[in-house]
Amino acid sequence: MRRIKLVVDYVGTRYHGWQVQPGKDTIQKRLEEALSLLCKEEINVVASGRTDSGVHAVGQVVHFDTNTEYGLVAYVRGTNNYLPDNIRVLSASVVDESFHARFSAKQKTYVYVMYQSKEERAIYANRAVRIDEIDTNAIDKACSYLLGEHDFASFMSSGSDVKTTVRTVYRAELIKKDGLYEFYICANGFLYNMVRKIVASLLRVGVGKMSVVEFRERVENPDINSLPYVAPAEGLYLLNVEY
């Protein structure tokens, strides 16, 4: 028995999120089916985290245990032969049995992609979110208050059973690149809907519906469900996971 680590990317548009659900088409379901066909045994995969319906990934990390001893290329190309085009295995490596895709992760980075336009753009459909003109200086100031260790309960949707809502953010930055606005956030972990709720609040700051002071108060005085705004799923990408 050996443990294999995979890096996977996918377009989450047509799937009901990552996690297996009865009667639903999910990323995990497709990947486990493909690996089971390849390995000729039942395979269960563990991911670094669950992405919601419509959310994408550039560098999702998973692990699974198998009795097979294929070459690493086989776990990449062989699995891809059984996967739809919107899910791809990018790399495979053998890891120690102590490695755990979720619990061994040190930090994750997400990027939220937006474009500024008066009209919806077909080219960005389900891949980026249209926004109006924004005050980037105000957003930059608000981003600075996210850095460091905070209780992010204000930016969590209910329904999560986490032991603590305290997280450490290492990077929170809005970058304009090639006509797109990309918000990068790196932390040692994320709460349910945390990134999408942060983005929604930052955009409210950007259009003057929330002041920078109000944003800072939400960070410094956590209150679950105090911020009902959640940005659309289609702009969110799990960029990478570091171990």
CSV table of N, CA and C in Angstrom, one decimal, residues 105-167:
chain,number,residue,atom,x,y,z
A,105,ALA,N,-1.6,20.6,5.5
A,105,ALA,CA,-1.5,21.9,4.8
A,105,ALA,C,-1.1,23.0,5.7
A,106,LYS,N,-0.2,23.8,5.3
A,106,LYS,CA,0.3,25.0,6.1
A,106,LYS,C,-0.4,26.3,5.8
A,107,GLN,N,-0.7,26.4,4.5
A,107,GLN,CA,-1.4,27.6,4.0
A,107,GLN,C,-2.0,27.4,2.7
A,108,LYS,N,-3.1,28.1,2.4
A,108,LYS,CA,-3.7,28.1,1.1
A,108,LYS,C,-3.9,29.5,0.5
A,109,THR,N,-3.9,29.5,-0.8
A,109,THR,CA,-4.1,30.8,-1.5
A,109,THR,C,-5.3,30.7,-2.4
A,110,TYR,N,-6.2,31.7,-2.3
A,110,TYR,CA,-7.3,31.8,-3.3
A,110,TYR,C,-7.1,33.1,-4.1
A,111,VAL,N,-7.7,33.1,-5.3
A,111,VAL,CA,-7.8,34.3,-6.0
A,111,VAL,C,-9.2,34.5,-6.5
A,112,TYR,N,-9.7,35.7,-6.4
A,112,TYR,CA,-11.1,36.0,-6.9
A,112,TYR,C,-10.9,36.9,-8.1
A,113,VAL,N,-11.5,36.5,-9.2
A,113,VAL,CA,-11.3,37.2,-10.5
A,113,VAL,C,-12.5,38.0,-10.9
A,114,MET,N,-12.3,39.3,-11.2
A,114,MET,CA,-13.3,40.2,-11.6
A,114,MET,C,-12.9,41.0,-12.8
A,115,TYR,N,-13.9,41.6,-13.5
A,115,TYR,CA,-13.6,42.5,-14.6
A,115,TYR,C,-14.6,43.7,-14.6
A,116,GLN,N,-14.1,44.8,-15.0
A,116,GLN,CA,-14.9,46.0,-14.9
A,116,GLN,C,-15.5,46.3,-16.3
A,117,SER,N,-16.9,46.3,-16.4
A,117,SER,CA,-17.6,46.5,-17.6
A,117,SER,C,-19.0,46.9,-17.3
A,118,LYS,N,-19.6,47.7,-18.3
A,118,LYS,CA,-21.0,48.1,-18.1
A,118,LYS,C,-21.9,46.9,-18.5
A,119,GLU,N,-21.4,46.0,-19.3
A,119,GLU,CA,-22.2,44.8,-19.7
A,119,GLU,C,-21.5,43.5,-19.3
A,120,GLU,N,-22.3,42.5,-19.2
A,120,GLU,CA,-21.7,41.2,-19.0
A,120,GLU,C,-20.9,40.8,-20.2
A,121,ARG,N,-19.7,40.1,-20.0
A,121,ARG,CA,-18.9,39.7,-21.1
A,121,ARG,C,-19.0,38.2,-21.3
A,122,ALA,N,-19.3,37.7,-22.5
A,122,ALA,CA,-19.4,36.3,-22.8
A,122,ALA,C,-18.1,35.5,-22.5
A,123,ILE,N,-17.0,36.2,-22.8
A,123,ILE,CA,-15.7,35.5,-22.6
A,123,ILE,C,-15.4,35.2,-21.2
A,124,TYR,N,-16.0,35.9,-20.3
A,124,TYR,CA,-15.8,35.6,-18.8
A,124,TYR,C,-16.9,34.9,-18.1
A,125,ALA,N,-17.9,34.4,-18.9
A,125,ALA,CA,-19.0,33.8,-18.3
A,125,ALA,C,-18.6,32.6,-17.4
A,126,ASN,N,-19.1,32.6,-16.2
A,126,ASN,CA,-18.8,31.5,-15.2
A,126,ASN,C,-17.3,31.4,-14.8
A,127,ARG,N,-16.5,32.4,-15.3
A,127,ARG,CA,-15.1,32.3,-14.9
A,127,ARG,C,-14.6,33.6,-14.2
A,128,ALA,N,-15.4,34.7,-14.3
A,128,ALA,CA,-15.1,35.9,-13.6
A,128,ALA,C,-16.3,36.7,-13.4
A,129,VAL,N,-16.3,37.7,-12.5
A,129,VAL,CA,-17.5,38.4,-12.1
A,129,VAL,C,-17.4,39.9,-12.5
A,130,ARG,N,-18.5,40.4,-13.1
A,130,ARG,CA,-18.5,41.7,-13.6
A,130,ARG,C,-18.7,42.7,-12.4
A,131,ILE,N,-17.9,43.8,-12.4
A,131,ILE,CA,-18.1,44.8,-11.3
A,131,ILE,C,-18.1,46.2,-12.0
A,132,ASP,N,-18.6,47.1,-11.2
A,132,ASP,CA,-18.6,48.5,-11.6
A,132,ASP,C,-17.3,49.2,-11.2
A,133,GLU,N,-17.2,50.4,-11.5
A,133,GLU,CA,-15.9,51.2,-11.1
A,133,GLU,C,-15.8,51.1,-9.6
A,134,ILE,N,-14.5,50.9,-9.2
A,134,ILE,CA,-14.3,50.8,-7.7
A,134,ILE,C,-13.1,51.7,-7.3
A,135,ASP,N,-13.1,52.1,-6.1
A,135,ASP,CA,-12.1,52.9,-5.5
A,135,ASP,C,-11.0,51.9,-5.0
A,136,THR,N,-10.0,51.7,-5.8
A,136,THR,CA,-8.9,50.7,-5.4
A,136,THR,C,-8.1,51.2,-4.2
A,137,ASN,N,-8.0,52.5,-4.0
A,137,ASN,CA,-7.2,53.0,-2.8
A,137,ASN,C,-8.0,52.6,-1.5
A,138,ALA,N,-9.3,52.7,-1.5
A,138,ALA,CA,-10.1,52.4,-0.3
A,138,ALA,C,-10.0,50.9,-0.1
A,139,ILE,N,-10.1,50.1,-1.1
A,139,ILE,CA,-10.0,48.6,-1.0
A,139,ILE,C,-8.6,48.2,-0.5
A,140,ASP,N,-7.6,48.9,-1.0
A,140,ASP,CA,-6.2,48.6,-0.5
A,140,ASP,C,-6.1,48.8,1.0
A,141,LYS,N,-6.7,49.9,1.4
A,141,LYS,CA,-6.6,50.3,2.9
A,141,LYS,C,-7.4,49.2,3.7
A,142,ALA,N,-8.6,48.8,3.2
A,142,ALA,CA,-9.3,47.8,3.9
A,142,ALA,C,-8.6,46.5,3.9
A,143,CYS,N,-7.9,46.1,2.9
A,143,CYS,CA,-7.1,44.9,2.8
A,143,CYS,C,-6.1,44.8,3.9
A,144,SER,N,-5.5,46.0,4.2
A,144,SER,CA,-4.4,46.0,5.2
A,144,SER,C,-4.9,45.5,6.6
A,145,TYR,N,-6.2,45.7,6.9
A,145,TYR,CA,-6.7,45.3,8.2
A,145,TYR,C,-7.0,43.8,8.3
A,146,LEU,N,-6.9,43.1,7.1
A,146,LEU,CA,-7.1,41.7,7.1
A,146,LEU,C,-5.8,40.9,7.6
A,147,LEU,N,-4.7,41.6,7.4
A,147,LEU,CA,-3.4,40.9,7.6
A,147,LEU,C,-3.2,40.6,9.1
A,148,GLY,N,-2.6,39.4,9.4
A,148,GLY,CA,-2.3,39.0,10.7
A,148,GLY,C,-3.4,38.0,11.3
A,149,GLU,N,-3.3,37.8,12.6
A,149,GLU,CA,-4.2,36.9,13.2
A,149,GLU,C,-5.5,37.6,13.7
A,150,HIS,N,-6.6,37.1,13.3
A,150,HIS,CA,-7.9,37.7,13.7
A,150,HIS,C,-9.0,36.7,13.8
A,151,ASP,N,-10.0,37.0,14.5
A,151,ASP,CA,-11.2,36.2,14.6
A,151,ASP,C,-12.1,36.6,13.4
A,152,PHE,N,-12.3,35.8,12.4
A,152,PHE,CA,-13.0,36.1,11.2
A,152,PHE,C,-14.4,35.7,11.2
A,153,ALA,N,-15.0,35.6,12.4
A,153,ALA,CA,-16.4,35.1,12.5
A,153,ALA,C,-17.4,36.0,11.7
A,154,SER,N,-17.1,37.3,11.5
A,154,SER,CA,-17.9,38.2,10.8
A,154,SER,C,-18.0,37.8,9.3
A,155,PHE,N,-17.0,37.0,8.8
A,155,PHE,CA,-16.9,36.7,7.4
A,155,PHE,C,-17.1,35.2,7.2
A,156,MET,N,-17.9,34.6,8.1
A,156,MET,CA,-18.2,33.2,8.0
A,156,MET,C,-19.7,33.0,7.9
A,157,SER,N,-20.2,32.1,7.0
A,157,SER,CA,-21.6,31.8,6.9
A,157,SER,C,-21.9,30.7,8.0
A,158,SER,N,-23.1,30.7,8.5
A,158,SER,CA,-23.5,29.7,9.5
A,158,SER,C,-23.5,28.3,8.8
A,159,GLY,N,-23.5,27.3,9.7
A,159,GLY,CA,-23.5,26.0,9.2
A,159,GLY,C,-22.2,25.3,9.3
A,160,SER,N,-21.2,26.0,9.8
A,160,SER,CA,-19.8,25.4,10.0
A,160,SER,C,-19.6,24.9,11.4
A,161,ASP,N,-18.9,23.8,11.6
A,161,ASP,CA,-18.7,23.3,12.9
A,161,ASP,C,-17.2,23.4,13.3
A,162,VAL,N,-16.5,24.4,12.9
A,162,VAL,CA,-15.1,24.6,13.2
A,162,VAL,C,-15.0,24.9,14.7
A,163,LYS,N,-13.8,24.5,15.3
A,163,LYS,CA,-13.5,24.7,16.7
A,163,LYS,C,-13.2,26.1,17.0
A,164,THR,N,-12.6,26.8,16.0
A,164,THR,CA,-12.2,28.2,16.2
A,164,THR,C,-12.4,29.0,14.9
A,165,THR,N,-12.7,30.2,15.1
A,165,THR,CA,-12.9,31.1,13.9
A,165,THR,C,-11.7,32.0,13.7
A,166,VAL,N,-10.6,31.7,14.5
A,166,VAL,CA,-9.4,32.5,14.4
A,166,VAL,C,-8.5,32.0,13.2
A,167,ARG,N,-8.1,32.9,12.4
A,167,ARG,CA,-7.2,32.5,11.3
A,167,ARG,C,-6.1,33.6,11.1
